[in-house]
mmCIF file of C-alpha atoms in Angstrom:
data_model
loop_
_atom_site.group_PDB
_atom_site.id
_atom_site.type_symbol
_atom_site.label_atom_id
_atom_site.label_comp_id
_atom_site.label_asym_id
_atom_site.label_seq_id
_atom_site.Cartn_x
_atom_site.Cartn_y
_atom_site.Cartn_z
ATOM 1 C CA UNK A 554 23.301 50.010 -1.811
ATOM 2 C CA UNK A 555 19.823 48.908 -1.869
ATOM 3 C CA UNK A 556 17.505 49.538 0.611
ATOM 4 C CA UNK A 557 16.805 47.157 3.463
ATOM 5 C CA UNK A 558 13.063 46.839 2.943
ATOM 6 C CA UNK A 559 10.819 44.153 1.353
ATOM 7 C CA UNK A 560 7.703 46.146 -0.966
ATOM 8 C CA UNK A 561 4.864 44.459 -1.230
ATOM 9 C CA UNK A 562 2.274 45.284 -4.178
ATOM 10 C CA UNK A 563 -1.102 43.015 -4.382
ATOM 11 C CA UNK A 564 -3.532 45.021 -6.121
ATOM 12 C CA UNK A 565 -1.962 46.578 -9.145
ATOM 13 C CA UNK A 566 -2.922 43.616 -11.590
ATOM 14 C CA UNK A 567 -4.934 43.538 -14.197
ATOM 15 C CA UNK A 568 -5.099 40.223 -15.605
ATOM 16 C CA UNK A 569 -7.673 37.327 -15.699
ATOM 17 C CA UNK A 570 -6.345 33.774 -15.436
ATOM 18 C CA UNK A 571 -6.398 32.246 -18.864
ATOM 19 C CA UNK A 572 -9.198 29.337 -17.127
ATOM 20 C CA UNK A 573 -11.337 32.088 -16.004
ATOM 21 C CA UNK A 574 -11.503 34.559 -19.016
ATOM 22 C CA UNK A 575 -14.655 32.488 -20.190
ATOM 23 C CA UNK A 576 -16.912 32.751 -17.186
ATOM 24 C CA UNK A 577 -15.525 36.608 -15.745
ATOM 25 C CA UNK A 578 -18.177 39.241 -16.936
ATOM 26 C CA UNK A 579 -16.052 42.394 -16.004
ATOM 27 C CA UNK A 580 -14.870 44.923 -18.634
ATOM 28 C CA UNK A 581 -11.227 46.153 -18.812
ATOM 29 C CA UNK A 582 -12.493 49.096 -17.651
ATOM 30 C CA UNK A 583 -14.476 47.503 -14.207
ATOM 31 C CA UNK A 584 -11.416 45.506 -14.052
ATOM 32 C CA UNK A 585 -9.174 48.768 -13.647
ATOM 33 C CA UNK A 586 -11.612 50.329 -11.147
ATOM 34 C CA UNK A 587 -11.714 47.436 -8.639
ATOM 35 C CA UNK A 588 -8.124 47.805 -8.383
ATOM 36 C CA UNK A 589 -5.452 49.853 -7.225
ATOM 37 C CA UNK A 590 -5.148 52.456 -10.459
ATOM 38 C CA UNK A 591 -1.202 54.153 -10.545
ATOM 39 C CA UNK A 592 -0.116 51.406 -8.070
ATOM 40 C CA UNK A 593 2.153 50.250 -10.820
ATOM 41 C CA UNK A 594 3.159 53.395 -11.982
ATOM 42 C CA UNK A 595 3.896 54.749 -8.159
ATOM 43 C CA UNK A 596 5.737 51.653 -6.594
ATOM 44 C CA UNK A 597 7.047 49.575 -9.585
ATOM 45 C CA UNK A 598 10.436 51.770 -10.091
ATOM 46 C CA UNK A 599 11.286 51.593 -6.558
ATOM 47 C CA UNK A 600 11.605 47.670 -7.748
ATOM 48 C CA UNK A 601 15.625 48.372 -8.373
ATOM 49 C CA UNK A 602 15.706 50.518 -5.401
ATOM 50 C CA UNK A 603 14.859 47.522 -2.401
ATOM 51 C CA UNK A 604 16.408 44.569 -1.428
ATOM 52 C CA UNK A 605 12.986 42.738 -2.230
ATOM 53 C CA UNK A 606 10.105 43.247 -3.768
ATOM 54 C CA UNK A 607 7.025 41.109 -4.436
ATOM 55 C CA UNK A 608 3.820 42.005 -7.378
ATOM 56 C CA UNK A 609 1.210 40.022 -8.846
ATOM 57 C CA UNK A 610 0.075 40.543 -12.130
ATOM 58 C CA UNK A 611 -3.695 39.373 -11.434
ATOM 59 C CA UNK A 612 -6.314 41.165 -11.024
ATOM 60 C CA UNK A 613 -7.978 41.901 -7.283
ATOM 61 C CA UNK A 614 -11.486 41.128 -8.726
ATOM 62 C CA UNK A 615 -10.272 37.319 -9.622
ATOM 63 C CA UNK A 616 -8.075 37.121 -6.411
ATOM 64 C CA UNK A 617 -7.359 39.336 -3.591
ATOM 65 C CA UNK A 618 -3.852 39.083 -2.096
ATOM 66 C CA UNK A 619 -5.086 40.907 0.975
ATOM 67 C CA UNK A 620 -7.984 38.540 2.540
ATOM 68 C CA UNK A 621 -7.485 35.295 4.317
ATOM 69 C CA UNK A 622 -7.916 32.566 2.530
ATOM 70 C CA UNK A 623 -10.789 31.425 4.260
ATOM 71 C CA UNK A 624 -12.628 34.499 3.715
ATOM 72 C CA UNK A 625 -15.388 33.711 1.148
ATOM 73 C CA UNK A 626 -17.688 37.066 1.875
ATOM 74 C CA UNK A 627 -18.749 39.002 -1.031
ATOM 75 C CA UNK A 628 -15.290 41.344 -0.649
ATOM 76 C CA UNK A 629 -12.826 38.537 0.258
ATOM 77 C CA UNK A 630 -10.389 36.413 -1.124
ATOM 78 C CA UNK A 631 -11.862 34.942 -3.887
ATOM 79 C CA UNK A 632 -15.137 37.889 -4.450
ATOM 80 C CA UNK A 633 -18.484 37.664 -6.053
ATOM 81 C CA UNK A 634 -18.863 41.631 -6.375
ATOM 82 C CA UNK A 635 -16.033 44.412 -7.599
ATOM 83 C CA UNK A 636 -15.989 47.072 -4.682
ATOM 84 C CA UNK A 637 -18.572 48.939 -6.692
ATOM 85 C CA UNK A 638 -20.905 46.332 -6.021
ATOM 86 C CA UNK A 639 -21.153 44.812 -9.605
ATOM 87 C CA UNK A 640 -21.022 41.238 -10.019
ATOM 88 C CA UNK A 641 -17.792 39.557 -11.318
ATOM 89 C CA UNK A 642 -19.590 36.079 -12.431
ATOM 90 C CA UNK A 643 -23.444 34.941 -13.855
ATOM 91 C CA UNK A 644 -23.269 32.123 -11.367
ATOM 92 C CA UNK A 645 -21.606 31.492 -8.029
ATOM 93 C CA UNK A 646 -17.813 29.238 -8.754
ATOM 94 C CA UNK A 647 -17.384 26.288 -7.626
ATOM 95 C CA UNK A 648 -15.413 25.874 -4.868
ATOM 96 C CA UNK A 649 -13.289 23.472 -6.667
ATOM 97 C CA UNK A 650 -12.776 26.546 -8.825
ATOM 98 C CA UNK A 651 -12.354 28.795 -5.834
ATOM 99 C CA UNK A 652 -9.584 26.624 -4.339
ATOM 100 C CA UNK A 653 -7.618 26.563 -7.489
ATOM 101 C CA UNK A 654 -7.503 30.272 -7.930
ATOM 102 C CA UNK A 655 -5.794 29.856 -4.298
ATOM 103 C CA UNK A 656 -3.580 27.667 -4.293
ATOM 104 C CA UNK A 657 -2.375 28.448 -8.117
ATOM 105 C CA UNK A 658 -1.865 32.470 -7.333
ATOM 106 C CA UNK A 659 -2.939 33.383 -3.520
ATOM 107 C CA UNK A 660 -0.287 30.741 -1.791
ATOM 108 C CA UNK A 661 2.698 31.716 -4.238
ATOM 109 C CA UNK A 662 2.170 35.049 -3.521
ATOM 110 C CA UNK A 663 2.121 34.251 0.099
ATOM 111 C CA UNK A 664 5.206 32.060 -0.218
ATOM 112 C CA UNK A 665 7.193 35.147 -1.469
ATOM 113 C CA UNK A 666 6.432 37.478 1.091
ATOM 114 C CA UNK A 667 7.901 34.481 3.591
ATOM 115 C CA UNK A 668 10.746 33.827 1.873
ATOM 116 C CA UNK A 669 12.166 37.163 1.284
ATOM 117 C CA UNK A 670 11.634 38.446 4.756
ATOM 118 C CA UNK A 671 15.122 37.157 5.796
ATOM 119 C CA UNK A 672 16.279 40.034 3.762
ATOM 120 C CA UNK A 673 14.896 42.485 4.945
ATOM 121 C CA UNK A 674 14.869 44.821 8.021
ATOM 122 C CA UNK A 675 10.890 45.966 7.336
ATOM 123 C CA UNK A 676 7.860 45.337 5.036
ATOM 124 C CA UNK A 677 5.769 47.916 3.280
ATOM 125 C CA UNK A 678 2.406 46.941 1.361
ATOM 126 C CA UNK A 679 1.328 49.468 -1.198
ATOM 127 C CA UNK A 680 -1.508 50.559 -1.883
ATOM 128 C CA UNK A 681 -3.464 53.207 -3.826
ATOM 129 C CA UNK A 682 -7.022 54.069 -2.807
ATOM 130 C CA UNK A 683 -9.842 56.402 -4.316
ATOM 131 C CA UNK A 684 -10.215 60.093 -3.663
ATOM 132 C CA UNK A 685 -14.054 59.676 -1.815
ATOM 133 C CA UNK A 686 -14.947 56.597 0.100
ATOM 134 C CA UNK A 687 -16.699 54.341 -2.617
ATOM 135 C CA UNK A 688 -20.424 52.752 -1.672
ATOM 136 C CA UNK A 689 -18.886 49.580 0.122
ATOM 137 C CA UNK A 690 -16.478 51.176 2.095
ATOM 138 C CA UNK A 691 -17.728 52.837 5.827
ATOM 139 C CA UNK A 692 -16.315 56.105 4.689
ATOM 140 C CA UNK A 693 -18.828 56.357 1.243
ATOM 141 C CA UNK A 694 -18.614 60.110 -0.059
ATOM 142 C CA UNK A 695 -16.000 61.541 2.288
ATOM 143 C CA UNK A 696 -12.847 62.802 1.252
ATOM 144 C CA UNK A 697 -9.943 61.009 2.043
ATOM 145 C CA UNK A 698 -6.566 62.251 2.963
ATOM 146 C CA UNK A 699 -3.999 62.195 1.127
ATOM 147 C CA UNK A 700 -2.041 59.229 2.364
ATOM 148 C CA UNK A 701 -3.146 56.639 4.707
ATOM 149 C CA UNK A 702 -0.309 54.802 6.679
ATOM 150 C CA UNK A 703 -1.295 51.632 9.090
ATOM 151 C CA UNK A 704 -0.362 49.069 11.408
ATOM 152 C CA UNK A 705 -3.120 47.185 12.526
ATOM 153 C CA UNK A 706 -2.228 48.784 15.704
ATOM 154 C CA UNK A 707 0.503 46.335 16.378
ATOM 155 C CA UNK A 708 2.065 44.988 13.027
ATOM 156 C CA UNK A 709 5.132 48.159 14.292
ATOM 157 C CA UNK A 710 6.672 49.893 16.628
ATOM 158 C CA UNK A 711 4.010 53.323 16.856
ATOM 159 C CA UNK A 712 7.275 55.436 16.876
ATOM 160 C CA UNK A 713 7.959 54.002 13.629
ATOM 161 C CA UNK A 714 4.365 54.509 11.823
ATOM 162 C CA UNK A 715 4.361 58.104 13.461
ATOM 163 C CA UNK A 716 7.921 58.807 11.941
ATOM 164 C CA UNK A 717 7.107 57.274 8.241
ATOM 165 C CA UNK A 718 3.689 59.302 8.357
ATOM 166 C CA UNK A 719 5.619 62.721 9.429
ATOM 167 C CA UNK A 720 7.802 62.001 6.680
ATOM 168 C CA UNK A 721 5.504 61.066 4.021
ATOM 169 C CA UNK A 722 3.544 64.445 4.803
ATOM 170 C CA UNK A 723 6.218 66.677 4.325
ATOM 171 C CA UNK A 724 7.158 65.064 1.001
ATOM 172 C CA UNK A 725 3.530 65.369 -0.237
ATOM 173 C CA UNK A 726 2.431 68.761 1.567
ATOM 174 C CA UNK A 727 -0.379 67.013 2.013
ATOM 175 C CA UNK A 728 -2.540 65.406 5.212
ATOM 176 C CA UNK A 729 -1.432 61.497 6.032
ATOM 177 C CA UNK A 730 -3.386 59.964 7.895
ATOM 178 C CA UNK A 731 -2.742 56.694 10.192
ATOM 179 C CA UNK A 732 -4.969 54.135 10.524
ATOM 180 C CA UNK A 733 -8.174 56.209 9.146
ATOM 181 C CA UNK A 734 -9.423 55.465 6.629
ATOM 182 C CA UNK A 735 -7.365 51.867 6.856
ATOM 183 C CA UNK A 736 -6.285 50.110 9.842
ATOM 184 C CA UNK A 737 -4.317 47.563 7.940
ATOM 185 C CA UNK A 738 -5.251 44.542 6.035
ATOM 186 C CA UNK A 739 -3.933 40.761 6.010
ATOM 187 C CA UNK A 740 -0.887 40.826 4.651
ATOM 188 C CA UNK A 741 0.850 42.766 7.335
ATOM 189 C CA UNK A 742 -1.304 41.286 9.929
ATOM 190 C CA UNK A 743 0.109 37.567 8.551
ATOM 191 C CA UNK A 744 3.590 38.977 7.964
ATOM 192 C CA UNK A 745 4.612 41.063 10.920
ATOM 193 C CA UNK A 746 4.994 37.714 13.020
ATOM 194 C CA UNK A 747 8.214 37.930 10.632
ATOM 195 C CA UNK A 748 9.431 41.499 10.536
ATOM 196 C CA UNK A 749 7.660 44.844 10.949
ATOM 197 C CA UNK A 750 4.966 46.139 8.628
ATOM 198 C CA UNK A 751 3.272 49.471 7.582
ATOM 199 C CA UNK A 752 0.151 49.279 4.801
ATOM 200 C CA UNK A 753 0.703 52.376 2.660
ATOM 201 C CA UNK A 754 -2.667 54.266 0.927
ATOM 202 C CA UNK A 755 -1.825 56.602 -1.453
ATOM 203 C CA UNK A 756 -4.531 58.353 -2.831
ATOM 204 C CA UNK A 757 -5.867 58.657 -6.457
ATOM 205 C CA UNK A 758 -6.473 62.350 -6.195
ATOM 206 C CA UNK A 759 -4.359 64.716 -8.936
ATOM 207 C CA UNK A 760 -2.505 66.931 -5.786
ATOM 208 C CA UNK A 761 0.810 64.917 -7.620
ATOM 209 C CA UNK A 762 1.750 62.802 -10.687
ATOM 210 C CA UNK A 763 2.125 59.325 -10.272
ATOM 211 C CA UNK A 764 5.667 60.089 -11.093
ATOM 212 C CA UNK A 765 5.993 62.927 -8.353
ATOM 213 C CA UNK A 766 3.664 60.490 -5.896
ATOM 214 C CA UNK A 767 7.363 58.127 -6.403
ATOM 215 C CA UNK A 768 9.566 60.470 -6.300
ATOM 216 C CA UNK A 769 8.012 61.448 -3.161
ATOM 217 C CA UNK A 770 7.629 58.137 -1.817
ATOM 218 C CA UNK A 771 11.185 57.286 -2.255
ATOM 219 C CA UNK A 772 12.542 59.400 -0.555
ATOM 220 C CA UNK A 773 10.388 59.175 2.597
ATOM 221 C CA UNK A 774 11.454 55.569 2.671
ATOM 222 C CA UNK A 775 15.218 56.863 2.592
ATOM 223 C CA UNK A 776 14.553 59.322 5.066
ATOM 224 C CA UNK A 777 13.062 56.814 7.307
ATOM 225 C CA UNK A 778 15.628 54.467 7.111
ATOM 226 C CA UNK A 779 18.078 56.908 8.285
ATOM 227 C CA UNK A 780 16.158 58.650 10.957
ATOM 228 C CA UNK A 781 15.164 55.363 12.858
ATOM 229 C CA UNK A 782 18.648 53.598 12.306
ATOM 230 C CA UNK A 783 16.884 50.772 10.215
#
């Protein structure tokens, strides 16, 4: 039987829309970095294991999944800078431009995560985020635990982010954290008016395989489930 939860994964994508390879000055390589490296690797083959499951195949520099869509800051939905501060384009977009790359791949993504909530008991967006705070981030240079688990302080139940994050730790043997570094981004802020949501950070750092970092995760989901009668 599958399990009653909806995984969400924005930010493993690495492609550029065929209209904007012409004018996007990233290398594969930049392209990799801005994103959310092993994402695909770690929640991908849990795919088969959920009752739903939603992905995107572009890239977080061209369009992030987990802004508003009217944020236009240098970060947001549709960004001028990778989070390592180098510039995506030559020359601001248009906003024509902007509002294509939204409606074409930001609102179908959107539309998913709606329509397969009826599913579902809970949501879970997955994440993977770098070993040190990059330059952008408030946390530049500090180590980061090993797992990061949030709720925007109200997208769940706090006896439910508390359980998943006890859980998580004893399948990694290593610190999770909640709501530090991350308190939770858009999508489960948008979302939870629909069902409950955690935003999971795994990070980058070799203290697992990507294949042990699933393995891992899988089975705190399980766990979960059962513990909190989900």
């Amino acid at each position: 039987m599958k399990l009653p939860v909806l995984i969400s994964v924005p930010h493993a994508g690495l492609e550029v829309p065929p209209e904007m390879k012409n004018i996007c000055q990233l290398s594969e390589k930049e392209i990799i970095e801005d994103g959310d490296e092993g994402a695909a690797d770690i929640y991908y083959p849990l795919e088969k294991e959920v009752k739903a499951f939603v992905k995107t195949d572009i890239a977080r520099a061209i369009v992030d999944m987990n802004r508003t869509p009217e944020d236009f800051s240098k970060d947001g939905v549709i960004k001028t800078h990778t989070c390592h501060n180098i510039p995506i384009y030559q020359k601001p977009l248009a906003i024509e431009t902007a509002n294509d790359l939204i409606e074409n791949y930001y609102q179908p993504y959107h539309r998913a995560l709606s329509s397969k909530t009826r599913d579902v008991r809970v949501g879970l967006d997955c994440h993977t985020m770098a070993e040190l705070g990059p330059s952008v981030a408030p946390d530049t240079g500090k180590k980061r635990p090993a797992a990061c688990v949030s709720n925007a302080d109200k997208t769940c139940d706090i006896s439910l982010i508390q359980s998943f994050a006890e859980i998580l730790q004893d399948m990694l043997h290593h610190e999770v954290a909640i709501n530090n570094p991350f308190n939770g981004g858009y999508i489960i802020k948008k979302h939870s008016l629909e069902i409950p949501w955690l935003q999971i950070e795994l990070s980058r750092a070799h203290f697992l395989t990507n294949v042990e970092k699933s393995v891992a995760f899988h089975k705190t989901i399980v766990k979960w489930i059962v513990i909190n009668g989900i």
